[in-house]
Short mmCIF file of C-alpha atoms and ligand atoms in Angstrom, two decimals:
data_model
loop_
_atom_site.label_atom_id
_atom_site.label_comp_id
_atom_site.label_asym_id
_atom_site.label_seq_id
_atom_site.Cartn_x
_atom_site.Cartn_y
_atom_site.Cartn_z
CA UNK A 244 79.03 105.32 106.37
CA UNK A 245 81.73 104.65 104.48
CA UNK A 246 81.65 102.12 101.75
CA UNK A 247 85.18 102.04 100.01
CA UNK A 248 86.04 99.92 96.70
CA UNK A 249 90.01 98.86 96.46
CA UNK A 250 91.61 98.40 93.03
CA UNK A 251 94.96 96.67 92.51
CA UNK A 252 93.72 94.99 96.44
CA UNK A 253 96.08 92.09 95.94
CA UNK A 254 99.11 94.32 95.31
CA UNK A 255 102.15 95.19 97.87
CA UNK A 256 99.76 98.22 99.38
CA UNK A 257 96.72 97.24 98.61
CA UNK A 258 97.02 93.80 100.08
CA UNK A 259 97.56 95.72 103.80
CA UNK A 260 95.31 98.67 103.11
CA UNK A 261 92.86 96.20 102.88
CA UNK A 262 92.80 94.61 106.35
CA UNK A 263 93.60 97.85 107.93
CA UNK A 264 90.44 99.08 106.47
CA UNK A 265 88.39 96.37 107.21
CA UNK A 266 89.30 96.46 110.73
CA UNK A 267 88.76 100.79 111.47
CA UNK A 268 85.45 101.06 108.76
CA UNK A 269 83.85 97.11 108.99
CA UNK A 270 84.72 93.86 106.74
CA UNK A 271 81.61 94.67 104.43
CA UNK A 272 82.14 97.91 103.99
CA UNK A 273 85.80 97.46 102.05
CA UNK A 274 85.38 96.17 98.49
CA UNK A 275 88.58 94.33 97.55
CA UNK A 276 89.26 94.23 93.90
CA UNK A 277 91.80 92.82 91.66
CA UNK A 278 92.38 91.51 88.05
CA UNK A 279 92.67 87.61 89.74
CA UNK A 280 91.85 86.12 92.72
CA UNK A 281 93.92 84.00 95.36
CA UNK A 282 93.18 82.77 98.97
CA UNK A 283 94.80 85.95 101.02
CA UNK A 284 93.46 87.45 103.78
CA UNK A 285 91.82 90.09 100.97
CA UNK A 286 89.90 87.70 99.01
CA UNK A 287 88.69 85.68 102.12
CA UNK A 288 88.14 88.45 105.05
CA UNK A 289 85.28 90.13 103.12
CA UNK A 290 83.66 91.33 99.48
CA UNK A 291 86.18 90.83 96.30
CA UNK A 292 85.15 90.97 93.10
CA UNK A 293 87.40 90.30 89.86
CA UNK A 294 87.94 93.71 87.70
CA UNK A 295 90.47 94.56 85.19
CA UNK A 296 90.72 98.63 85.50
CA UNK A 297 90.87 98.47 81.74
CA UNK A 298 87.27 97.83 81.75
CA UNK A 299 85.54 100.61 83.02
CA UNK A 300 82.31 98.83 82.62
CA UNK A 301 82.64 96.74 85.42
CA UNK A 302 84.29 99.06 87.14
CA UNK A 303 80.99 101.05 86.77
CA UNK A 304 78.91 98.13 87.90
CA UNK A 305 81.12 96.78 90.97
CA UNK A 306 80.89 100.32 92.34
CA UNK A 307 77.22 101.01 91.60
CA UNK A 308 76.19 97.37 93.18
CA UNK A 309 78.11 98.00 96.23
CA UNK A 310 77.20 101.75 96.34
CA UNK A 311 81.09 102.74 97.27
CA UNK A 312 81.54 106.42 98.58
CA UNK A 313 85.25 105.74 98.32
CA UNK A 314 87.28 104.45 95.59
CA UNK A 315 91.48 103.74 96.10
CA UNK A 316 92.85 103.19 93.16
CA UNK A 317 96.27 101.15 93.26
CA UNK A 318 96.15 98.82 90.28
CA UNK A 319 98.87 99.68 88.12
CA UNK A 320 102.91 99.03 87.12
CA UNK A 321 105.69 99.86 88.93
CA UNK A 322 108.79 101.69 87.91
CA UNK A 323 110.88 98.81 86.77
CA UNK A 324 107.94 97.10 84.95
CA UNK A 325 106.70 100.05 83.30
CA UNK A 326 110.44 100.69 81.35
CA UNK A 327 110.37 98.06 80.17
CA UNK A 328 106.84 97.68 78.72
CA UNK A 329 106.08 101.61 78.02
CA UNK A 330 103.46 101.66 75.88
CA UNK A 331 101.43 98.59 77.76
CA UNK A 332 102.14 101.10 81.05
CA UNK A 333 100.71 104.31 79.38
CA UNK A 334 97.76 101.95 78.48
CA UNK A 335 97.18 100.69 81.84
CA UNK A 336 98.40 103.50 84.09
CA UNK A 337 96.74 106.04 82.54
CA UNK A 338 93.57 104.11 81.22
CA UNK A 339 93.19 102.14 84.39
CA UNK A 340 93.38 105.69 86.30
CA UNK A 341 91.15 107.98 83.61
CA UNK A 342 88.61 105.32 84.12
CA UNK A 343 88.73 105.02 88.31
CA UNK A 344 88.51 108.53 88.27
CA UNK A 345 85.30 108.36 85.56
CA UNK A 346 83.83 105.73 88.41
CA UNK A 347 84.32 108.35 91.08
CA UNK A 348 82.79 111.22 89.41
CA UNK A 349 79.59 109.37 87.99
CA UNK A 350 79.40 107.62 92.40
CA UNK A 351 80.29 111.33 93.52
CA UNK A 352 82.98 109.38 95.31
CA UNK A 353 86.30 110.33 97.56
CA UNK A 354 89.13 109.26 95.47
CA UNK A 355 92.65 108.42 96.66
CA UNK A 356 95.54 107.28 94.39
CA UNK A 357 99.25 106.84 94.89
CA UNK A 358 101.80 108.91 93.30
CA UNK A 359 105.71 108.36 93.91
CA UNK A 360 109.12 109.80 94.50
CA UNK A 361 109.32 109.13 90.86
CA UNK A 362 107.31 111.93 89.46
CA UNK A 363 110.30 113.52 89.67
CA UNK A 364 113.74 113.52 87.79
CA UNK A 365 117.18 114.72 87.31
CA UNK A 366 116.70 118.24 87.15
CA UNK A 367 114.26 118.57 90.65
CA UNK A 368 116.64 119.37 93.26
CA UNK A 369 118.04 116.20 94.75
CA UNK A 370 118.44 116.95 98.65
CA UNK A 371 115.15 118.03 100.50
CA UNK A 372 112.61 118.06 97.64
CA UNK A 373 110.04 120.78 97.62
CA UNK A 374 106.68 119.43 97.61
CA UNK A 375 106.05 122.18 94.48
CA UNK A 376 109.43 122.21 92.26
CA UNK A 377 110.57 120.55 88.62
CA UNK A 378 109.24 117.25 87.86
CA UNK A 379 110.85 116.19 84.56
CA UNK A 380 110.78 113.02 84.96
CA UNK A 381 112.74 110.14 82.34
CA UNK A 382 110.76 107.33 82.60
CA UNK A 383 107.50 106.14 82.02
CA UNK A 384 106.58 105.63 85.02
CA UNK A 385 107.37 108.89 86.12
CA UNK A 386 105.15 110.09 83.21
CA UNK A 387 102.04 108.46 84.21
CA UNK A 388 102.67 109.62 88.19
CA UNK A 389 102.79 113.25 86.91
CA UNK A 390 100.20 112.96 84.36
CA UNK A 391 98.43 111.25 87.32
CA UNK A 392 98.75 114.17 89.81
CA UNK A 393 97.53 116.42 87.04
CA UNK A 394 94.38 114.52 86.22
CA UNK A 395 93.54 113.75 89.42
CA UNK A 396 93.49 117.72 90.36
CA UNK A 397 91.63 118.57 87.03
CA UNK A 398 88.66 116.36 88.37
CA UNK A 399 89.29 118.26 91.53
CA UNK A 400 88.91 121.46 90.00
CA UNK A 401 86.51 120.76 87.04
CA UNK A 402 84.14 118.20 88.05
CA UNK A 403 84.81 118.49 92.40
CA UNK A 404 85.52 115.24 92.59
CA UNK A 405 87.17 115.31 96.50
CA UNK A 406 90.34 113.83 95.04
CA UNK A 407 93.56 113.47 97.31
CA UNK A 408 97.08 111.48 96.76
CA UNK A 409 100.83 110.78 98.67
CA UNK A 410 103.75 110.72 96.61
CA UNK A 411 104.93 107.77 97.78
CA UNK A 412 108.41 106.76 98.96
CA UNK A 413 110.05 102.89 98.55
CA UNK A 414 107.81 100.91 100.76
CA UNK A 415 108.97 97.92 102.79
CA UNK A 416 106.59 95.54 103.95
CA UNK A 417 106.48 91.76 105.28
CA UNK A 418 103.08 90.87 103.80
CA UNK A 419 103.29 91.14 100.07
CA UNK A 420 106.12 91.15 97.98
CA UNK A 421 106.55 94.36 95.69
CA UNK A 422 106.15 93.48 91.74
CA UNK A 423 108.50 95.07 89.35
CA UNK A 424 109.60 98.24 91.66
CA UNK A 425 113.49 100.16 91.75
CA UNK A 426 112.84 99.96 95.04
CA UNK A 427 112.21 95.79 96.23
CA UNK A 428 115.81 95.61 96.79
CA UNK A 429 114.86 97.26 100.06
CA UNK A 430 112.08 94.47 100.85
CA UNK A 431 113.91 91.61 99.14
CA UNK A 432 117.07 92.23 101.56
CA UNK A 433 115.20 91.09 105.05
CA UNK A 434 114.04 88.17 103.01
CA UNK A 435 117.12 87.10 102.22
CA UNK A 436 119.02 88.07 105.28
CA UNK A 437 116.44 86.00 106.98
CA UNK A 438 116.81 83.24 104.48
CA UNK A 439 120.62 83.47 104.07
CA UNK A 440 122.29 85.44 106.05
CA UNK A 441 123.72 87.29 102.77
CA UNK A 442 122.04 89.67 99.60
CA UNK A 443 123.24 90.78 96.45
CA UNK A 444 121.79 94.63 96.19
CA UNK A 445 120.91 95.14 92.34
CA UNK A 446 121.34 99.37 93.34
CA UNK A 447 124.63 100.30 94.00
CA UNK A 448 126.28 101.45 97.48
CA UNK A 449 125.78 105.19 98.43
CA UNK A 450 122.40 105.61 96.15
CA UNK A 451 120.40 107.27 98.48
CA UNK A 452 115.97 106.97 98.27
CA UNK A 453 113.05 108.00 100.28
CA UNK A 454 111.94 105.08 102.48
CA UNK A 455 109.03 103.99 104.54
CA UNK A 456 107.81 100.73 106.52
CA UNK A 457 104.23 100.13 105.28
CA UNK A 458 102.59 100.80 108.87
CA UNK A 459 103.41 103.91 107.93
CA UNK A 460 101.95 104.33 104.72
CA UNK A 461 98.46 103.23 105.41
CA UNK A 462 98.21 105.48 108.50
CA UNK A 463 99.18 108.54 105.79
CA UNK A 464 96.49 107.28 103.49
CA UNK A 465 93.89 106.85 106.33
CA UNK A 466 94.87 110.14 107.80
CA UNK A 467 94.37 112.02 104.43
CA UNK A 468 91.91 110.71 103.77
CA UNK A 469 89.72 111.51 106.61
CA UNK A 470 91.47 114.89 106.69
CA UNK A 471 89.38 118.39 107.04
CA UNK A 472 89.13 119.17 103.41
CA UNK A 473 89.31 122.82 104.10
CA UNK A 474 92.80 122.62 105.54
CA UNK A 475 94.15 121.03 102.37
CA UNK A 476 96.61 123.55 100.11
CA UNK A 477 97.45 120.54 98.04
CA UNK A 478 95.69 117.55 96.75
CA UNK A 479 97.60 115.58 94.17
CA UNK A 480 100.05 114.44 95.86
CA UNK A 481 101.93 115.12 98.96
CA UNK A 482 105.35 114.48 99.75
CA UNK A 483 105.57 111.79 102.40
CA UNK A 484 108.83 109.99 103.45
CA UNK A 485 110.21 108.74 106.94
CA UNK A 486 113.87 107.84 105.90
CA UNK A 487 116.71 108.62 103.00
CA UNK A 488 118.68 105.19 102.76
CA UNK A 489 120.98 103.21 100.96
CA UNK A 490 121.98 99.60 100.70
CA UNK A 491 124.83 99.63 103.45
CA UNK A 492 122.42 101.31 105.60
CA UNK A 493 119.78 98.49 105.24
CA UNK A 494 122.71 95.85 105.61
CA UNK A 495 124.10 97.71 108.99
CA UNK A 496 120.97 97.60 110.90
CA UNK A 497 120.59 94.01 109.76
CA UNK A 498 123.91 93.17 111.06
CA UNK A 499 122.89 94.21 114.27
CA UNK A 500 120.33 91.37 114.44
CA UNK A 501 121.77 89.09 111.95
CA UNK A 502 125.47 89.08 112.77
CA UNK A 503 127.44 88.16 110.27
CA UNK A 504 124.99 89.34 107.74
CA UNK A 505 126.71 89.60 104.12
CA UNK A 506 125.51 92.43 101.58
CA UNK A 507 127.01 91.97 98.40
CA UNK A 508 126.58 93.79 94.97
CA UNK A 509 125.64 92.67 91.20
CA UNK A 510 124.28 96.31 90.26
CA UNK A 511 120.98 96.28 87.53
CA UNK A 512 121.84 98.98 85.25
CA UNK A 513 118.32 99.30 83.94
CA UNK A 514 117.18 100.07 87.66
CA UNK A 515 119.95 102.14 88.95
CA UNK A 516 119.54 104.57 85.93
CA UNK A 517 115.77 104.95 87.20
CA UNK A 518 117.60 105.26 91.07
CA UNK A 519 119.52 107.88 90.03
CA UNK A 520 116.56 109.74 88.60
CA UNK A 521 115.10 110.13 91.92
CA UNK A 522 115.78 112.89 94.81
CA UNK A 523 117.93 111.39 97.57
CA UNK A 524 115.32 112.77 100.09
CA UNK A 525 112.06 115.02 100.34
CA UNK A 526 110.39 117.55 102.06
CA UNK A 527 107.15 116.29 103.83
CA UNK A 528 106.44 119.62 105.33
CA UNK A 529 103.23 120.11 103.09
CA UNK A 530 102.07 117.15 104.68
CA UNK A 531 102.64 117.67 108.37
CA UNK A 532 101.19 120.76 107.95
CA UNK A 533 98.37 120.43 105.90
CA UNK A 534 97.09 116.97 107.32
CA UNK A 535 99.40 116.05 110.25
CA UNK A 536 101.68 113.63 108.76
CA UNK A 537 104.28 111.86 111.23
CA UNK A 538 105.77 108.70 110.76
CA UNK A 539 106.43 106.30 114.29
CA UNK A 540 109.23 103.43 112.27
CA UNK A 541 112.79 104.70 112.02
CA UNK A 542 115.20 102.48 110.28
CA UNK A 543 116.47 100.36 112.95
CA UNK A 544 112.76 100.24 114.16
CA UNK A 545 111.32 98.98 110.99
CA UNK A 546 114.16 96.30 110.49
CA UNK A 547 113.36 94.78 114.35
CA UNK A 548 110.23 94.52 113.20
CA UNK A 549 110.84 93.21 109.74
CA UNK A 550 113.35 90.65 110.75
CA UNK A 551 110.85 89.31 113.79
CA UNK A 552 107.65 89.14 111.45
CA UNK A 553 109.76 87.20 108.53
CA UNK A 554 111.48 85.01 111.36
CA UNK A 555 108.09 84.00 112.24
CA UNK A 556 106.74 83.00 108.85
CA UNK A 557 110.28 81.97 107.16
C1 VAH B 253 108.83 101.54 92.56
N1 VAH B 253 108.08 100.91 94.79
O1 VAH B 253 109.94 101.19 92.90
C2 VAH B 253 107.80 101.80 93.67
C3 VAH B 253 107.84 103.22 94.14
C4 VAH B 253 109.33 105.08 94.94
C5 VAH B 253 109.27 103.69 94.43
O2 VAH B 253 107.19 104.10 93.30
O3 VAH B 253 108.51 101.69 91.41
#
């Protein structure tokens, strides 16, 4: 039976992972953890328990009193964040990961983590990225995703720890707000158009990313998760994507349920150099190969049902 424990459970996945796990697996069997509590849907629907990943202590001791089979580790900083607080996001990246990945070897526990489009950097080719190519990336964050793929194989390979990861894409969502990501302009926009009628993009026209609606995203986790290990080429992490976008793309599906809707820009130079570090759009091949991968929101489906969820609750 499985018995999964959630780091980081309050964050923009993890916050959605959580209920969708709770509903396929059981409400007692998903262990939501975070370094606070509030009075979500998380913290209420089921077991949460207050850890900072920095101590693997209780780490150690949530997991062993809950006897977890399963451990999802998503606490940590996002791109933005993490440039400008380096060495705190080495720290906690790295040291919240090393010790989720200590947890899962000493509970003999599957272990999923998140990597990102922005392992990579300038030099990996730009236009359909290889799931194996360069991946020099310039910022910190970057860093600690490839050091992150890299660790999470070695326990693979050294201590068989059944480790698997997604290099994630910008992910939109209606539930939780991204903290401290390149890409929140892309969740931040339906807000406002719902709001406003009008957004000020802090990435500039024509910059191109790797997109997904969170639906999305926690089928690919679920799916790889419960994938036939012996099919799997690759581990840490696969390329998954279901859409290259930019701004004017967002704001021109809007516009075709907000009319008049107003995009505007003020461009963050600190974020758009991390943008421009990233591929324009991968190859998820690996994935649909390997595991099945397939995506079911397109653009223009993800922003009906964006704009109708945030119409609701706004
Ligand atoms: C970020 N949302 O912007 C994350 C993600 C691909 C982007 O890694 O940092």
């Amino acid at each position: 039976m499985k018995r999964i424990l959630i780091t980081g459970a309050l964050g923009q996945i993890g916050s959605e992972l959580t209920l969708k796990l709770r509903e396929i697996y059981g409400a007692d069997q998903v262990i939501a953890t975070d370094i606070k509590k509030n009075d979500s849907e998380a913290v209420v629907g089921g077991p949460f328990e207050t850890v900072d990943v920095m101590d693997v202590n209780k780490l150690m001791e949530i997991a062993k009193k809950y006897k977890v089979d399963t451990i999802m580790h998503l606490a940590a900083l996002l791109s933005a964040t993490a440039e400008a607080n380096p060495i705190f996001a080495w720290k906690l990246n790295m040291g919240g990961l090393m010790n989720a990945l200590e947890t899962a070897r000493e509970l003999k526990a599957q272990f999923f983590t998140p990597s990102s489009i922005g392992a990579f950097g300038p030099s990996t080719p730009k236009i359909h990225t290889p799931q194996d190519t360069i991946m020099r990336p310039i910022t910190m964050y970057g860093v600690n995703k490839v050091a992150g793929e890299l660790l999470a194989d070695y326990y693979y390979y050294k201590f068989g720890v059944d480790t698997r990861g997604l290099r994630f894409p910008g992910l939109i969502s209606n539930v939780a707000l991204p903290g401290g990501g390149t890409t929140d302009y892309a969740v931040e926009i339906y807000y406002e158009a719902v709001k406003k009628g009008k957004y000020t993009s802090y990435i500039a026209e024509g910059t191109y990313m790797d997109m997904m609606y969170m639906p999305d995203a926690l089928r690919a986790i679920i799916d790889l998760m419960e994938a036939d290990a012996s099919k799997l080429k690759h581990r840490n992490s696969f390329n998954v994507t279901a859409m290259s976008i930019a701004p004017e793309d967002i704001a021109a599906s809007i516009a075709m349920l907000v009319p008049g809707f107003e995009l505007n820009y003020k461009v963050d130079p600190a974020r758009q150099r991390i943008a421009d570090s990233w591929p324009d759009s991968i190859d998820a091949s690996a994935a649909s190969e390997e595991w099945g991968f397939k995506y079911k929101y397109d653009l223009d489906k993800m922003t009906k049902d964006m704009i109708e969820k945030l119409r609701e609750r706004l």
